[in-house]
């Protein structure tokens, strides 16, 4: 939409539609049921599948409620949207803990626990991981954090544990020199689990584009300005080099989305 810039919505919604259309029942029970924006979007996806509305119609129907939720973050007109703000809106669920974050002081042994109900994890400026898998390992192991102890003002150690396998997981990697792993392996209460790469959003030249990865590991390029509401096949994921995966036609990966592997 050249009047009301829409590329951030186009990129995110195209990835989510591909996830939904492959597992529509699981999508509701695992993701949409506890997020009103995701529930609304899923209803629009169903209408798209039945050819009742176009992808552009779906985007334009949901945008007013997103704008009304926070006009400063989601403005009309020729203004951009922060992808982290948009992702937070769709990846946060109500009344359900996704992850526990444990903090312990290195000096006085004070400790406390935080909980999070978001599938989104934002960048860690102090960590330059060589891959998203290594960044994920960093998050789930005991490592120095930026948090300071309230008792002695010393740095605290931190690690996190998932309450269950997250249905989706989004990593904000724009400020990091991080390669994109095809899968994320994680232990949930000592049981190994896997999440697969489902999509990548790229940013540059004041524009968002996306790559979609389907369950057959075929990669599809989407750019609302060029491919419009279609996606162009780029071949198999394993034939795309790590450097090419991090970059797309002069734009840099900013958000990586993984989906839980289900039977």
Short mmCIF file of C-alpha atoms in Angstrom, two decimals:
data_model
loop_
_atom_site.label_atom_id
_atom_site.label_comp_id
_atom_site.label_asym_id
_atom_site.label_seq_id
_atom_site.Cartn_x
_atom_site.Cartn_y
_atom_site.Cartn_z
CA UNK A 1 0.00 0.00 0.00
CA UNK A 2 1.83 3.09 -1.24
CA UNK A 3 -0.48 5.44 0.70
CA UNK A 4 -0.36 3.62 4.04
CA UNK A 5 2.92 1.73 4.12
CA UNK A 6 2.16 -1.94 4.67
CA UNK A 7 5.33 -3.94 4.00
CA UNK A 8 5.86 -4.89 7.66
CA UNK A 9 2.37 -6.41 7.82
CA UNK A 10 2.77 -8.09 4.41
CA UNK A 11 6.03 -9.78 5.45
CA UNK A 12 4.81 -11.07 8.82
CA UNK A 13 1.33 -12.11 7.68
CA UNK A 14 2.68 -14.03 4.68
CA UNK A 15 4.88 -16.17 6.94
CA UNK A 16 2.06 -16.71 9.44
CA UNK A 17 -0.36 -17.67 6.66
CA UNK A 18 2.02 -20.36 5.44
CA UNK A 19 2.35 -21.74 8.98
CA UNK A 20 -1.43 -21.68 9.42
CA UNK A 21 -2.39 -23.28 6.12
CA UNK A 22 -0.15 -26.29 6.79
CA UNK A 23 -1.56 -26.92 10.30
CA UNK A 24 -4.84 -24.96 10.70
CA UNK A 25 -6.21 -26.94 13.67
CA UNK A 26 -2.96 -26.92 15.60
CA UNK A 27 -2.49 -23.23 14.83
CA UNK A 28 -5.60 -22.28 16.79
CA UNK A 29 -4.99 -24.49 19.81
CA UNK A 30 -1.26 -23.72 20.05
CA UNK A 31 -1.14 -20.05 19.03
CA UNK A 32 -4.29 -18.10 18.21
CA UNK A 33 -6.62 -19.10 21.05
CA UNK A 34 -4.90 -16.85 23.62
CA UNK A 35 -4.11 -13.84 21.43
CA UNK A 36 -7.00 -11.68 20.11
CA UNK A 37 -5.01 -10.28 17.19
CA UNK A 38 -3.88 -13.74 16.12
CA UNK A 39 -7.45 -15.03 16.45
CA UNK A 40 -8.68 -12.21 14.21
CA UNK A 41 -5.92 -12.92 11.71
CA UNK A 42 -6.70 -16.63 11.67
CA UNK A 43 -10.36 -15.91 10.86
CA UNK A 44 -9.18 -13.79 7.92
CA UNK A 45 -6.84 -16.58 6.79
CA UNK A 46 -9.84 -18.90 6.65
CA UNK A 47 -11.68 -16.44 4.42
CA UNK A 48 -8.61 -16.14 2.20
CA UNK A 49 -8.40 -19.91 1.82
CA UNK A 50 -12.06 -19.99 0.75
CA UNK A 51 -11.40 -17.20 -1.79
CA UNK A 52 -13.80 -14.83 -0.03
CA UNK A 53 -11.18 -12.11 0.42
CA UNK A 54 -7.72 -11.34 -0.97
CA UNK A 55 -4.52 -11.11 1.11
CA UNK A 56 -4.70 -7.33 0.71
CA UNK A 57 -8.28 -7.34 2.00
CA UNK A 58 -7.25 -9.37 5.04
CA UNK A 59 -4.41 -6.97 5.83
CA UNK A 60 -6.62 -3.91 5.44
CA UNK A 61 -9.39 -5.39 7.61
CA UNK A 62 -7.11 -6.05 10.58
CA UNK A 63 -4.98 -2.91 10.36
CA UNK A 64 -7.52 -0.51 11.98
CA UNK A 65 -7.66 -2.59 15.17
CA UNK A 66 -3.85 -2.71 15.26
CA UNK A 67 -3.67 1.07 14.76
CA UNK A 68 -6.29 1.71 17.46
CA UNK A 69 -4.34 -0.47 19.89
CA UNK A 70 -1.33 1.85 19.62
CA UNK A 71 -1.48 4.71 17.06
CA UNK A 72 2.11 5.73 17.81
CA UNK A 73 3.56 2.30 17.08
CA UNK A 74 1.23 1.52 14.15
CA UNK A 75 0.56 4.79 12.29
CA UNK A 76 -1.23 5.43 9.03
CA UNK A 77 0.44 7.13 6.11
CA UNK A 78 3.96 6.90 4.77
CA UNK A 79 5.51 5.88 8.08
CA UNK A 80 7.33 2.70 8.97
CA UNK A 81 6.57 0.19 11.70
CA UNK A 82 9.12 -1.39 14.04
CA UNK A 83 9.03 -5.14 13.40
CA UNK A 84 9.68 -5.90 17.07
CA UNK A 85 6.57 -3.90 18.06
CA UNK A 86 4.45 -5.68 15.46
CA UNK A 87 5.79 -9.12 16.44
CA UNK A 88 5.19 -8.46 20.14
CA UNK A 89 1.54 -7.77 19.38
CA UNK A 90 1.02 -11.15 17.69
CA UNK A 91 3.44 -13.34 19.64
CA UNK A 92 2.27 -12.57 23.18
CA UNK A 93 -0.37 -14.87 24.66
CA UNK A 94 -2.70 -14.26 27.58
CA UNK A 95 -2.57 -15.91 31.01
CA UNK A 96 0.00 -18.53 30.11
CA UNK A 97 3.68 -18.72 30.99
CA UNK A 98 5.98 -19.66 28.13
CA UNK A 99 9.35 -19.29 29.82
CA UNK A 100 10.82 -18.89 33.29
CA UNK A 101 13.85 -16.60 33.68
CA UNK A 102 16.09 -17.30 36.66
CA UNK A 103 18.50 -14.68 38.05
CA UNK A 104 21.16 -15.17 40.73
CA UNK A 105 23.69 -12.66 42.07
CA UNK A 106 27.37 -13.56 41.65
CA UNK A 107 28.25 -11.80 44.90
CA UNK A 108 25.54 -12.06 47.54
CA UNK A 109 23.55 -15.01 46.13
CA UNK A 110 20.29 -13.07 45.96
CA UNK A 111 17.96 -14.61 43.42
CA UNK A 112 14.57 -14.14 41.82
CA UNK A 113 12.46 -15.50 38.98
CA UNK A 114 10.61 -13.76 36.16
CA UNK A 115 8.06 -15.21 33.78
CA UNK A 116 7.33 -14.33 30.16
CA UNK A 117 4.29 -15.00 27.99
CA UNK A 118 5.87 -13.97 24.67
CA UNK A 119 7.21 -16.08 21.81
CA UNK A 120 9.52 -13.18 20.85
CA UNK A 121 13.10 -12.85 22.10
CA UNK A 122 14.89 -9.60 21.36
CA UNK A 123 18.56 -9.18 20.55
CA UNK A 124 21.31 -9.42 23.13
CA UNK A 125 23.85 -6.71 22.38
CA UNK A 126 26.46 -8.35 24.61
CA UNK A 127 26.32 -11.61 22.66
CA UNK A 128 27.61 -12.00 19.11
CA UNK A 129 26.56 -15.56 18.38
CA UNK A 130 27.83 -17.42 15.37
CA UNK A 131 24.37 -18.94 14.83
CA UNK A 132 20.83 -18.67 16.12
CA UNK A 133 21.27 -22.13 17.68
CA UNK A 134 24.27 -20.89 19.71
CA UNK A 135 22.32 -17.77 20.73
CA UNK A 136 19.49 -20.00 21.87
CA UNK A 137 21.96 -22.15 23.82
CA UNK A 138 23.25 -18.98 25.47
CA UNK A 139 19.75 -18.04 26.60
CA UNK A 140 19.10 -21.44 28.18
CA UNK A 141 22.41 -21.80 30.02
CA UNK A 142 23.72 -19.94 33.05
CA UNK A 143 25.49 -16.83 31.70
CA UNK A 144 26.20 -13.24 32.79
CA UNK A 145 23.26 -10.90 32.28
CA UNK A 146 22.81 -7.14 32.13
CA UNK A 147 20.66 -7.28 35.28
CA UNK A 148 22.12 -5.74 38.44
CA UNK A 149 21.48 -7.04 41.95
CA UNK A 150 19.22 -4.82 44.06
CA UNK A 151 21.15 -5.74 47.20
CA UNK A 152 24.80 -5.24 46.22
CA UNK A 153 24.66 -3.74 42.71
CA UNK A 154 26.70 -6.56 41.17
CA UNK A 155 26.00 -8.37 37.92
CA UNK A 156 23.65 -11.32 38.03
CA UNK A 157 23.83 -14.65 36.25
CA UNK A 158 20.76 -15.73 34.32
CA UNK A 159 19.23 -18.60 32.37
CA UNK A 160 15.77 -19.55 31.21
CA UNK A 161 13.64 -22.66 30.98
CA UNK A 162 10.58 -23.22 28.84
CA UNK A 163 7.42 -24.43 30.53
CA UNK A 164 6.63 -26.39 27.35
CA UNK A 165 7.71 -26.46 23.73
CA UNK A 166 6.80 -23.05 22.27
CA UNK A 167 4.53 -23.27 19.22
CA UNK A 168 6.43 -20.41 17.63
CA UNK A 169 9.68 -18.72 18.46
CA UNK A 170 10.88 -15.42 16.98
CA UNK A 171 14.42 -14.06 17.33
CA UNK A 172 15.23 -10.42 16.67
CA UNK A 173 18.72 -10.58 15.11
CA UNK A 174 19.01 -7.29 13.21
CA UNK A 175 21.84 -5.86 15.33
CA UNK A 176 23.81 -9.11 15.50
CA UNK A 177 26.22 -10.85 13.16
CA UNK A 178 24.41 -14.15 13.47
CA UNK A 179 23.93 -16.91 10.90
CA UNK A 180 20.51 -18.55 10.70
CA UNK A 181 20.25 -22.18 11.81
CA UNK A 182 17.83 -24.38 9.87
CA UNK A 183 16.61 -25.91 13.14
CA UNK A 184 16.70 -25.08 16.83
CA UNK A 185 17.25 -27.93 19.27
CA UNK A 186 16.16 -27.38 22.85
CA UNK A 187 15.49 -29.48 25.93
CA UNK A 188 12.11 -29.10 27.61
CA UNK A 189 12.44 -30.58 31.10
CA UNK A 190 15.36 -32.68 29.82
CA UNK A 191 13.43 -33.97 26.79
CA UNK A 192 14.95 -32.97 23.42
CA UNK A 193 12.65 -31.00 21.12
CA UNK A 194 13.09 -29.34 17.71
CA UNK A 195 11.81 -26.18 16.05
CA UNK A 196 12.14 -25.73 12.29
CA UNK A 197 12.89 -22.55 10.37
CA UNK A 198 9.56 -21.20 9.04
CA UNK A 199 10.41 -17.71 7.83
CA UNK A 200 12.80 -14.78 7.78
CA UNK A 201 11.94 -11.09 7.57
CA UNK A 202 14.47 -8.72 6.00
CA UNK A 203 14.84 -4.95 6.31
CA UNK A 204 16.73 -2.37 4.30
CA UNK A 205 16.14 0.64 2.09
CA UNK A 206 13.09 1.49 4.27
CA UNK A 207 11.32 -1.72 3.18
CA UNK A 208 10.51 -5.17 4.61
CA UNK A 209 10.58 -8.37 2.55
CA UNK A 210 10.42 -12.04 3.52
CA UNK A 211 11.42 -15.59 2.85
CA UNK A 212 8.99 -18.38 3.68
CA UNK A 213 10.18 -21.94 4.35
CA UNK A 214 7.52 -24.64 3.96
CA UNK A 215 7.52 -28.06 5.60
CA UNK A 216 9.24 -29.58 2.58
CA UNK A 217 12.06 -27.06 3.15
CA UNK A 218 11.27 -25.23 -0.07
CA UNK A 219 12.10 -21.52 0.17
CA UNK A 220 9.85 -18.81 -1.23
CA UNK A 221 10.62 -15.10 -1.72
CA UNK A 222 7.96 -12.49 -1.02
CA UNK A 223 8.14 -8.74 -1.70
CA UNK A 224 4.85 -6.84 -1.72
CA UNK A 225 6.25 -4.28 -4.15
CA UNK A 226 7.54 -6.85 -6.66
CA UNK A 227 5.87 -10.21 -6.18
CA UNK A 228 2.67 -8.56 -4.83
CA UNK A 229 0.49 -11.29 -3.27
CA UNK A 230 2.49 -14.13 -4.81
CA UNK A 231 5.65 -15.89 -3.69
CA UNK A 232 8.56 -16.90 -5.92
CA UNK A 233 10.25 -20.25 -5.38
CA UNK A 234 14.01 -20.08 -4.68
CA UNK A 235 14.69 -23.80 -4.34
CA UNK A 236 15.50 -26.01 -1.39
CA UNK A 237 16.72 -24.56 1.90
CA UNK A 238 19.87 -26.71 1.88
CA UNK A 239 20.96 -25.22 -1.44
CA UNK A 240 20.96 -21.65 -0.12
CA UNK A 241 24.26 -20.55 1.38
CA UNK A 242 24.35 -19.12 4.94
CA UNK A 243 25.41 -15.72 3.57
CA UNK A 244 22.49 -15.65 1.13
CA UNK A 245 20.09 -16.71 3.88
CA UNK A 246 21.14 -13.72 6.01
CA UNK A 247 20.66 -11.29 3.14
CA UNK A 248 18.00 -10.79 0.49
CA UNK A 249 18.52 -8.41 -2.42
CA UNK A 250 20.42 -5.81 -0.41
CA UNK A 251 18.40 -6.24 2.77
CA UNK A 252 19.49 -7.80 6.07
CA UNK A 253 17.64 -10.40 8.14
CA UNK A 254 15.95 -8.77 11.12
CA UNK A 255 13.51 -11.38 12.44
CA UNK A 256 13.76 -15.18 12.28
CA UNK A 257 10.64 -17.26 12.98
CA UNK A 258 10.74 -20.92 13.98
CA UNK A 259 7.82 -23.33 14.30
CA UNK A 260 7.62 -26.33 16.61
CA UNK A 261 7.96 -29.62 14.78
CA UNK A 262 4.78 -31.61 15.37
CA UNK A 263 3.89 -35.17 14.47
#
